[in-house]
mmCIF file with all atom_site columns, C-alpha atoms in Angstrom:
data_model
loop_
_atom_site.group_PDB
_atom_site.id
_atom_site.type_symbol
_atom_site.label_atom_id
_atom_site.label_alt_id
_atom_site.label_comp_id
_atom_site.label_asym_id
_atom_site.label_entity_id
_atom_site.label_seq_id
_atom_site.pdbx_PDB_ins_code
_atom_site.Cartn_x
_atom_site.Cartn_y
_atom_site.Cartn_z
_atom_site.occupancy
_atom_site.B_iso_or_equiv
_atom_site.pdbx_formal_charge
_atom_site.auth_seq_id
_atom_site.auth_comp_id
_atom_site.auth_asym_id
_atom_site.auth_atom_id
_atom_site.pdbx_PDB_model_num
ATOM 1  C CA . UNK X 1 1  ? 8.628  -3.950  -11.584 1.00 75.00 ? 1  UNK X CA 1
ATOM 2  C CA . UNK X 1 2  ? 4.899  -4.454  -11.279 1.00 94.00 ? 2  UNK X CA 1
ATOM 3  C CA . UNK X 1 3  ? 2.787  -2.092  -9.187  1.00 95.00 ? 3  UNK X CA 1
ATOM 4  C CA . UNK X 1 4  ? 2.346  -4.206  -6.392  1.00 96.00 ? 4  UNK X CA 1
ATOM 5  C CA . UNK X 1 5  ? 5.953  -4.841  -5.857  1.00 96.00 ? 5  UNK X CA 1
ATOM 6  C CA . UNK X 1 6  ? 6.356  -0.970  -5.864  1.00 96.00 ? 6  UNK X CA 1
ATOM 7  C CA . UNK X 1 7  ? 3.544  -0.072  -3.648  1.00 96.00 ? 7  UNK X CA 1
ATOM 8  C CA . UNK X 1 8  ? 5.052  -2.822  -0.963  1.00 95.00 ? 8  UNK X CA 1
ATOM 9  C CA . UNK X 1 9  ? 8.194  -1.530  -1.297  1.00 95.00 ? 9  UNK X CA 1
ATOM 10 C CA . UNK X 1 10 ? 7.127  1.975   -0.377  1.00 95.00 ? 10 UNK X CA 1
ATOM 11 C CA . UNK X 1 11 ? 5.164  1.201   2.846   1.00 95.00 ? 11 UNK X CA 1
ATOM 12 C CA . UNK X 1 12 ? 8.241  -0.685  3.878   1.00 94.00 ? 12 UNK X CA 1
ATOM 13 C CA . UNK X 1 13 ? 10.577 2.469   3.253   1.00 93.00 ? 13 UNK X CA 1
ATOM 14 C CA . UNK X 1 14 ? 7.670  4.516   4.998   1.00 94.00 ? 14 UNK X CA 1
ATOM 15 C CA . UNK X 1 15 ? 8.609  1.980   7.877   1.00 92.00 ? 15 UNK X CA 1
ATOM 16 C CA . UNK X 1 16 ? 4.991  3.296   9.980   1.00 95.00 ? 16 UNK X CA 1
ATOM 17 C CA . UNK X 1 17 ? 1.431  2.602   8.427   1.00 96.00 ? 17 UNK X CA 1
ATOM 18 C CA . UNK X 1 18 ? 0.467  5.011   5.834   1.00 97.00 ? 18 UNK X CA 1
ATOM 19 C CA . UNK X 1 19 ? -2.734 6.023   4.007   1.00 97.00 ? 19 UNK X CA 1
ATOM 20 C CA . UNK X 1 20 ? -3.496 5.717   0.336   1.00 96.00 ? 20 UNK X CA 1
ATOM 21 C CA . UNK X 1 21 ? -2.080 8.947   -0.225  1.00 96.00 ? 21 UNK X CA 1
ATOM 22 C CA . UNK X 1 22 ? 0.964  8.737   1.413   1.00 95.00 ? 22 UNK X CA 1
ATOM 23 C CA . UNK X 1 23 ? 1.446  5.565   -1.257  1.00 96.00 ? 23 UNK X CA 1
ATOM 24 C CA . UNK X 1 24 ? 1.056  7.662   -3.688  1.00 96.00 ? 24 UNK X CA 1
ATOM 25 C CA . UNK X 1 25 ? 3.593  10.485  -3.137  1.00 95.00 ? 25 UNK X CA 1
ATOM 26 C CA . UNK X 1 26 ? 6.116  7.853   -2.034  1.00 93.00 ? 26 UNK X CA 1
ATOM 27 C CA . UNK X 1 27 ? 5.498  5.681   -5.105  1.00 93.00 ? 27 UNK X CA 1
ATOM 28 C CA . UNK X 1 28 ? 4.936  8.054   -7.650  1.00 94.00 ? 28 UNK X CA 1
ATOM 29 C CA . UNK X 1 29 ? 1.744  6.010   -9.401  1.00 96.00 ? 29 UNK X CA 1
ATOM 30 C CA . UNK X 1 30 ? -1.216 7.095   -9.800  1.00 97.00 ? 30 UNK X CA 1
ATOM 31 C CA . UNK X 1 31 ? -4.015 6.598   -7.164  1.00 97.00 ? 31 UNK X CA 1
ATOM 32 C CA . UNK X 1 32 ? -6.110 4.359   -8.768  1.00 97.00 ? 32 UNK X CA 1
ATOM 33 C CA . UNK X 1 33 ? -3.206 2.019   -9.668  1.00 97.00 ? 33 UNK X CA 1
ATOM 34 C CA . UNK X 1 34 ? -2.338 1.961   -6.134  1.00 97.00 ? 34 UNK X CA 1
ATOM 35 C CA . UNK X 1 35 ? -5.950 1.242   -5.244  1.00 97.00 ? 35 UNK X CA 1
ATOM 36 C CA . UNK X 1 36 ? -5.740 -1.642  -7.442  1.00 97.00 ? 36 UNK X CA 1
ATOM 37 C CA . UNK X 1 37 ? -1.864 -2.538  -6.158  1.00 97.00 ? 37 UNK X CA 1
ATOM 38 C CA . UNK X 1 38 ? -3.611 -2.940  -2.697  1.00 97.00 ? 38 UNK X CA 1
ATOM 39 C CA . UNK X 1 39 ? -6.678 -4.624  -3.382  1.00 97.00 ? 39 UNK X CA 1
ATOM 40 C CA . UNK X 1 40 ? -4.035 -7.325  -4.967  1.00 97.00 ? 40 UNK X CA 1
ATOM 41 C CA . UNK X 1 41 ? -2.059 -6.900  -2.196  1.00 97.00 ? 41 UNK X CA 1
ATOM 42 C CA . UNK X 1 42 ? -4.909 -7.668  0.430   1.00 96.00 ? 42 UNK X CA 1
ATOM 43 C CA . UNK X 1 43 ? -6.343 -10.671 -1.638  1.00 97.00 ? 43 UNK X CA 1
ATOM 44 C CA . UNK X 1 44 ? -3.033 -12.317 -1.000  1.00 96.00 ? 44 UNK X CA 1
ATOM 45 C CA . UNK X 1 45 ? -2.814 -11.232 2.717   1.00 97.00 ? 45 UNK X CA 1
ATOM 46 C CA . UNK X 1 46 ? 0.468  -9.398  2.076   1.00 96.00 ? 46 UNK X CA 1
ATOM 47 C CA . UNK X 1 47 ? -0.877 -6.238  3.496   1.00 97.00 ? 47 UNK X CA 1
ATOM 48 C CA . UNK X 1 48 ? -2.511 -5.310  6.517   1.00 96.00 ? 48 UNK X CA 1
ATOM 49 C CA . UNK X 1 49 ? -4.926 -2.282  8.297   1.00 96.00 ? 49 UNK X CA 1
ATOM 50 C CA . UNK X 1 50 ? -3.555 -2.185  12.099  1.00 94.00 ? 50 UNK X CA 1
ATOM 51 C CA . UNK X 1 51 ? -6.301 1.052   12.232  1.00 95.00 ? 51 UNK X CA 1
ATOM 52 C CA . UNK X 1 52 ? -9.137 2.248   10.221  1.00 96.00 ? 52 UNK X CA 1
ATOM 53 C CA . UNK X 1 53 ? -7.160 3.854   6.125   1.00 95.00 ? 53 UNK X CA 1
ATOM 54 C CA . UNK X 1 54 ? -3.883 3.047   7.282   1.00 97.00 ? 54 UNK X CA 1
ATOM 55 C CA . UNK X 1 55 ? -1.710 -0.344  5.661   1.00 96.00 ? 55 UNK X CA 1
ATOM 56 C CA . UNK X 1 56 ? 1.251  -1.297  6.550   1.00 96.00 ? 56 UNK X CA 1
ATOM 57 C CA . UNK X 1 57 ? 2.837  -4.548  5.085   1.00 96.00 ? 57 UNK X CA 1
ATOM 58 C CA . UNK X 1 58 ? 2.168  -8.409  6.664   1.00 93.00 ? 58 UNK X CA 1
ATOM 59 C CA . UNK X 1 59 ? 4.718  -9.633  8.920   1.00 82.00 ? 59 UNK X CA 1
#
């Protein structure tokens, strides 16, 4: 499973917007693979920031 899969997969099971952090601990990759998960992640607009360091996934 690539990293971006499992970083979407945790903010869904989070099920509220989380920070960086919280992606982390739920995911269990390191921090700047997540970073790089969610850059991805935004590029293709499957992500979203409904406030300022908090994602949550596109709907």
């Amino acid at each position: 499973m690539s990293n971006e899969v499992t970083v979407l997969d945790a903010m869904k099971k989070a099920d509220k917007p989380v920070r960086t952090g919280d992606i982390v601990d739920l995911s269990g990759l390191e921090r700047k693979e997540v970073e790089k998960a969610m850059k991805q992640l935004k590029a293709e607009n499957k992500i979203i920031s409904p406030k300022r360091c908090f994602w949550e996934p596109a709907k």
